Short mmCIF file of C-alpha atoms in Angstrom, two decimals:
data_model
loop_
_atom_site.label_atom_id
_atom_site.label_comp_id
_atom_site.label_asym_id
_atom_site.label_seq_id
_atom_site.Cartn_x
_atom_site.Cartn_y
_atom_site.Cartn_z
CA MET G 1353 -79.22 104.59 -38.43
CA LYS G 1354 -80.58 102.33 -41.54
CA VAL G 1355 -80.35 103.71 -44.70
CA GLU G 1356 -82.21 102.60 -47.77
CA LEU G 1357 -81.70 104.67 -51.35
CA ARG G 1358 -84.36 104.88 -54.27
CA HIS G 1359 -84.57 106.42 -57.77
CA ASN G 1360 -80.40 106.07 -58.41
CA PRO G 1361 -78.38 106.10 -59.73
CA SER G 1362 -79.41 109.02 -61.20
CA SER G 1363 -81.67 111.07 -58.90
CA THR G 1364 -80.93 109.24 -56.12
CA ILE G 1365 -83.36 109.95 -51.68
CA ALA G 1366 -81.55 107.79 -48.98
CA ARG G 1367 -84.64 107.23 -45.84
CA CYS G 1368 -83.02 107.20 -42.73
CA PHE G 1369 -84.39 104.17 -40.52
CA LEU G 1370 -83.91 105.48 -37.04
CA ALA G 1371 -84.50 103.35 -33.58
CA GLY G 1372 -86.86 105.39 -30.50
CA GLY G 1373 -85.00 108.05 -29.60
CA GLU G 1374 -82.30 107.72 -31.95
CA PRO G 1375 -80.91 110.87 -33.27
CA MET G 1376 -78.89 111.92 -36.54
CA ARG G 1377 -77.23 115.14 -37.80
CA VAL G 1378 -77.96 116.61 -41.55
CA GLU G 1379 -76.66 119.46 -43.82
CA SER G 1380 -78.94 122.13 -43.90
CA GLY G 1381 -81.34 122.05 -46.33
CA ALA G 1382 -80.50 118.36 -47.59
CA MET G 1383 -83.75 117.07 -45.38
CA VAL G 1384 -86.60 116.29 -48.20
CA ALA G 1385 -89.49 114.55 -45.93
CA HIS G 1386 -89.10 113.01 -42.33
CA SER G 1387 -92.26 110.65 -40.63
CA ALA G 1388 -94.65 111.97 -38.44
CA GLY G 1389 -93.23 113.23 -35.40
CA VAL G 1390 -89.26 113.91 -35.60
CA ALA G 1391 -87.98 116.79 -33.61
CA LEU G 1392 -86.06 118.89 -35.23
CA ALA G 1393 -82.73 121.91 -33.42
CA ALA G 1394 -80.74 123.17 -36.30
CA LYS G 1395 -77.36 124.20 -34.40
CA ALA G 1396 -74.07 125.05 -35.42
CA GLU G 1397 -72.62 121.95 -34.23
CA GLY G 1398 -69.66 122.14 -31.38
CA GLY G 1399 -69.71 125.81 -30.82
CA ILE G 1400 -69.66 128.27 -33.39
CA LEU G 1401 -65.56 127.86 -33.53
CA ALA G 1402 -66.25 124.53 -34.89
CA GLY G 1403 -69.39 125.69 -37.22
CA LEU G 1404 -66.74 128.69 -38.52
CA LYS G 1405 -64.43 125.82 -39.04
CA ARG G 1406 -66.93 124.29 -41.36
CA SER G 1407 -68.44 126.34 -43.16
CA VAL G 1408 -65.53 129.20 -43.94
CA LEU G 1409 -62.95 125.61 -44.31
CA ALA G 1410 -64.78 122.50 -45.02
CA GLY G 1411 -67.09 124.11 -47.59
CA GLU G 1412 -70.51 122.90 -45.48
CA SER G 1413 -73.64 125.38 -44.06
CA PHE G 1414 -72.65 126.91 -40.54
CA PHE G 1415 -75.49 124.98 -38.93
CA VAL G 1416 -76.27 121.12 -38.82
CA SER G 1417 -79.48 119.38 -37.93
CA THR G 1418 -80.16 117.30 -36.13
CA PHE G 1419 -83.14 115.00 -36.62
CA THR G 1420 -84.29 113.02 -33.44
CA ALA G 1421 -86.91 110.22 -33.57
CA PRO G 1422 -90.23 110.15 -32.24
CA PRO G 1423 -90.21 106.40 -29.12
CA GLU G 1424 -91.60 104.19 -31.93
CA GLY G 1425 -88.62 105.08 -33.99
CA GLY G 1426 -89.41 107.15 -37.46
CA TRP G 1427 -87.15 108.31 -41.08
CA VAL G 1428 -86.12 111.01 -42.18
CA ASP G 1429 -85.12 111.55 -46.25
CA VAL G 1430 -81.95 113.20 -47.15
CA ALA G 1431 -80.87 114.00 -50.65
CA PRO G 1432 -77.69 115.97 -51.97
CA ALA G 1433 -78.57 119.19 -54.48
CA LEU G 1434 -76.69 118.10 -57.41
CA PRO G 1435 -78.34 115.18 -59.88
CA GLY G 1436 -76.36 111.95 -59.44
CA ASP G 1437 -76.09 109.21 -56.63
CA MET G 1438 -75.49 108.71 -52.88
CA LEU G 1439 -73.53 106.08 -51.08
CA ALA G 1440 -74.27 104.85 -47.08
CA LEU G 1441 -70.59 104.39 -46.15
CA SER G 1442 -69.78 102.90 -43.07
CA ILE G 1443 -66.95 104.50 -40.30
CA THR G 1444 -65.38 102.23 -37.62
CA PRO G 1445 -63.10 103.43 -35.54
CA ASP G 1446 -60.36 102.11 -36.81
CA ARG G 1447 -61.04 103.42 -40.68
CA PRO G 1448 -61.36 106.72 -40.32
CA PHE G 1449 -62.67 108.56 -44.22
CA PHE G 1450 -61.53 112.18 -45.06
CA ILE G 1451 -64.28 113.72 -47.21
CA SER G 1452 -64.01 116.15 -50.08
CA ARG G 1453 -66.34 119.15 -50.20
CA GLY G 1454 -69.41 119.31 -50.86
CA GLY G 1455 -69.93 115.36 -50.04
CA TRP G 1456 -71.55 114.09 -46.71
CA ILE G 1457 -74.89 114.65 -46.87
CA ALA G 1458 -76.03 113.08 -43.49
CA ASN G 1459 -74.04 110.68 -40.44
CA SER G 1460 -75.83 108.57 -37.91
CA HIS G 1461 -74.98 109.46 -34.01
CA GLY G 1462 -72.00 107.25 -33.38
CA VAL G 1463 -70.20 109.61 -36.04
CA THR G 1464 -68.24 111.92 -35.59
CA VAL G 1465 -68.56 114.44 -38.41
CA GLU G 1466 -65.53 117.31 -37.81
CA ALA G 1467 -63.02 119.92 -40.50
CA LYS G 1468 -60.18 118.76 -41.12
CA TRP G 1469 -56.48 120.27 -42.47
CA GLY G 1470 -56.43 117.84 -45.91
CA GLY G 1471 -52.88 118.90 -46.38
CA LEU G 1472 -51.44 121.24 -48.96
CA ALA G 1473 -52.00 118.41 -51.56
CA ASN G 1474 -55.77 119.61 -51.14
CA LEU G 1475 -55.19 122.94 -51.00
CA PHE G 1476 -53.02 122.91 -54.10
CA GLY G 1477 -55.65 120.60 -55.34
CA GLY G 1478 -58.43 123.46 -56.06
CA GLU G 1479 -60.53 121.11 -53.38
CA GLY G 1480 -59.81 123.05 -50.76
CA GLY G 1481 -56.84 122.95 -48.01
CA PHE G 1482 -59.93 121.53 -45.96
CA GLY G 1483 -62.58 118.77 -45.70
CA LEU G 1484 -63.98 116.71 -43.63
CA ARG G 1485 -62.73 113.77 -41.30
CA ALA G 1486 -65.65 111.04 -40.17
CA GLN G 1487 -64.93 108.91 -37.39
CA GLY G 1488 -66.37 106.80 -34.84
CA GLN G 1489 -68.82 104.61 -35.79
CA GLY G 1490 -71.92 103.42 -37.70
CA GLU G 1491 -72.83 105.46 -40.66
CA VAL G 1492 -72.49 108.07 -43.56
CA VAL G 1493 -74.21 109.15 -45.88
CA LEU G 1494 -72.85 110.61 -49.20
CA GLY G 1495 -74.34 112.43 -52.68
CA VAL G 1496 -72.13 112.74 -54.71
CA PHE G 1497 -73.06 114.15 -59.22
CA GLY G 1498 -73.57 111.70 -61.44
CA ALA G 1499 -72.65 108.64 -59.97
CA ILE G 1500 -70.26 106.50 -57.71
CA ASP G 1501 -66.79 104.66 -58.28
CA VAL G 1502 -64.94 102.98 -55.77
CA ILE G 1503 -61.52 102.36 -55.95
CA ASP G 1504 -59.82 99.52 -53.82
CA LEU G 1505 -56.34 99.52 -53.79
CA ALA G 1506 -54.32 96.90 -52.82
CA PRO G 1507 -50.91 97.85 -50.40
CA GLY G 1508 -48.41 99.14 -52.96
CA GLU G 1509 -50.65 99.45 -55.74
CA PRO G 1510 -51.06 103.44 -57.29
CA VAL G 1511 -53.93 104.68 -59.01
CA THR G 1512 -53.87 108.34 -60.57
CA ILE G 1513 -57.24 110.36 -59.91
CA ASP G 1514 -58.80 114.07 -61.29
CA THR G 1515 -58.61 116.21 -58.16
CA GLY G 1516 -61.95 117.01 -58.90
CA HIS G 1517 -63.32 113.15 -58.99
CA VAL G 1518 -62.86 112.51 -55.40
CA VAL G 1519 -65.35 112.28 -52.79
CA ALA G 1520 -63.63 110.27 -50.09
CA TYR G 1521 -61.00 108.16 -48.83
CA ASP G 1522 -59.19 106.51 -46.50
CA LEU G 1523 -57.62 108.60 -44.41
CA ALA G 1524 -54.37 106.66 -43.46
CA MET G 1525 -54.40 106.26 -47.42
CA ASN G 1526 -50.85 107.77 -48.95
CA PHE G 1527 -50.88 110.42 -51.79
CA THR G 1528 -48.90 113.39 -53.54
CA ILE G 1529 -50.71 115.41 -56.21
CA ARG G 1530 -48.93 116.86 -58.83
CA ARG G 1531 -49.54 118.70 -62.61
CA ALA G 1532 -51.36 116.19 -65.12
CA VAL G 1533 -48.56 116.21 -67.54
CA SER G 1534 -45.46 116.39 -65.08
CA GLY G 1535 -43.17 119.77 -64.66
CA ARG G 1536 -45.73 120.68 -67.70
CA SER G 1537 -47.97 123.37 -67.15
CA LEU G 1538 -48.52 124.54 -70.39
CA GLN G 1539 -48.93 120.71 -71.28
CA SER G 1540 -51.46 119.82 -68.18
CA LEU G 1541 -54.13 122.96 -69.34
CA LYS G 1542 -54.03 122.47 -72.93
CA SER G 1543 -55.05 118.36 -72.20
CA GLY G 1544 -57.59 120.30 -70.17
CA GLU G 1545 -56.19 118.31 -67.30
CA GLY G 1546 -55.39 120.38 -64.65
CA LEU G 1547 -54.29 118.99 -60.80
CA VAL G 1548 -53.73 114.87 -59.70
CA PHE G 1549 -54.11 112.90 -56.70
CA ASP G 1550 -51.73 110.20 -56.79
CA PHE G 1551 -53.26 107.27 -54.22
CA THR G 1552 -51.14 104.58 -53.26
CA GLY G 1553 -53.04 101.35 -51.67
CA PRO G 1554 -53.63 99.66 -49.57
CA GLY G 1555 -56.83 101.72 -48.65
CA ARG G 1556 -60.72 102.82 -51.06
CA VAL G 1557 -61.40 105.86 -52.93
CA LEU G 1558 -64.65 107.38 -53.73
CA LEU G 1559 -65.24 108.77 -57.24
CA GLN G 1560 -67.87 111.05 -58.70
CA THR G 1561 -68.21 110.75 -62.20
CA ARG G 1562 -69.08 113.99 -62.90
CA ASN G 1563 -66.96 117.95 -61.84
CA PRO G 1564 -69.08 119.82 -59.89
CA GLY G 1565 -65.44 122.86 -60.87
CA ALA G 1566 -66.29 121.60 -64.48
CA PHE G 1567 -69.99 121.89 -64.17
CA ALA G 1568 -69.54 125.32 -62.75
CA ALA G 1569 -67.57 126.24 -65.54
CA TRP G 1570 -68.66 125.11 -68.26
CA VAL G 1571 -72.29 127.25 -67.12
CA GLY G 1572 -70.28 130.51 -66.78
CA SER G 1573 -68.96 130.16 -70.00
CA SER G 1574 -72.50 129.07 -71.58
CA ALA G 1575 -74.17 131.55 -69.89
CA SER G 1576 -70.82 134.60 -70.70
CA SER G 1577 -71.44 133.70 -74.54
CA GLY G 1578 -74.95 133.81 -74.66
#
C-alpha cells in the first residue's frame, strides 16, 4: 500500500493505492471514496471479543472495514472525523507503535492493529488505559486534530507532553505520568493543565497540535452558557 496525502494540513485526505488483490483495513466510517471494482467487507476483526476490546476499551468502532482491490489494482480515500492533518506511519517488526484512542484510520495488510493496555499512566491521564498496538510490516494511516508534530528523542533525552496531545509513540519508549505542577492538584488546575507525560528517549513521539478533549469541553461549555 502506498499513501498519498492531499488537502493537508487542515483538511487532509489520504489516498491509499493498492496492488491487484491487496486488502487494507479501515476504521468504520472513515472511507470517503474508492475506485471502481474495490470490494468491501465489514466484520468484527479477530472475532466478537476482539471487536469488543477495540470498541469498548480502545475507543474505536466494533466493526472494521476491509477493502480489497480488483486484479488491476485500485485506491481508497480515507479521512478522520475531526479537521486536521494525517500521517502515514511506517511500522517495522522491530519498531511497533502505541496509538492513542481515536488516532487510527487505516492500515496495510502486513500490519496487525489490536487493542492494548497502555498502562495505568494512560488510564489516569484521562486518555483511557487502552489504545492500539500496531506491529508487523507496512503502513498505518493516522488522523489528528490540528497539525502533526514529531519529536525524536535521543537516548536519555526527556520531554514533557500534555496527555491530550499524544497521538502515538514507540512502544519501547519509557514514560511516566504526573500532575503538571508536581504534587499540587490545585496548582495544576489553576494552570489550565491537568496531567502530563514525561517521555525519555530514545524514540519517537507523534503529537497533535489541538486537544480533542479540550475542544469537546469548550463546545459543551459554550452550548450550556448559550
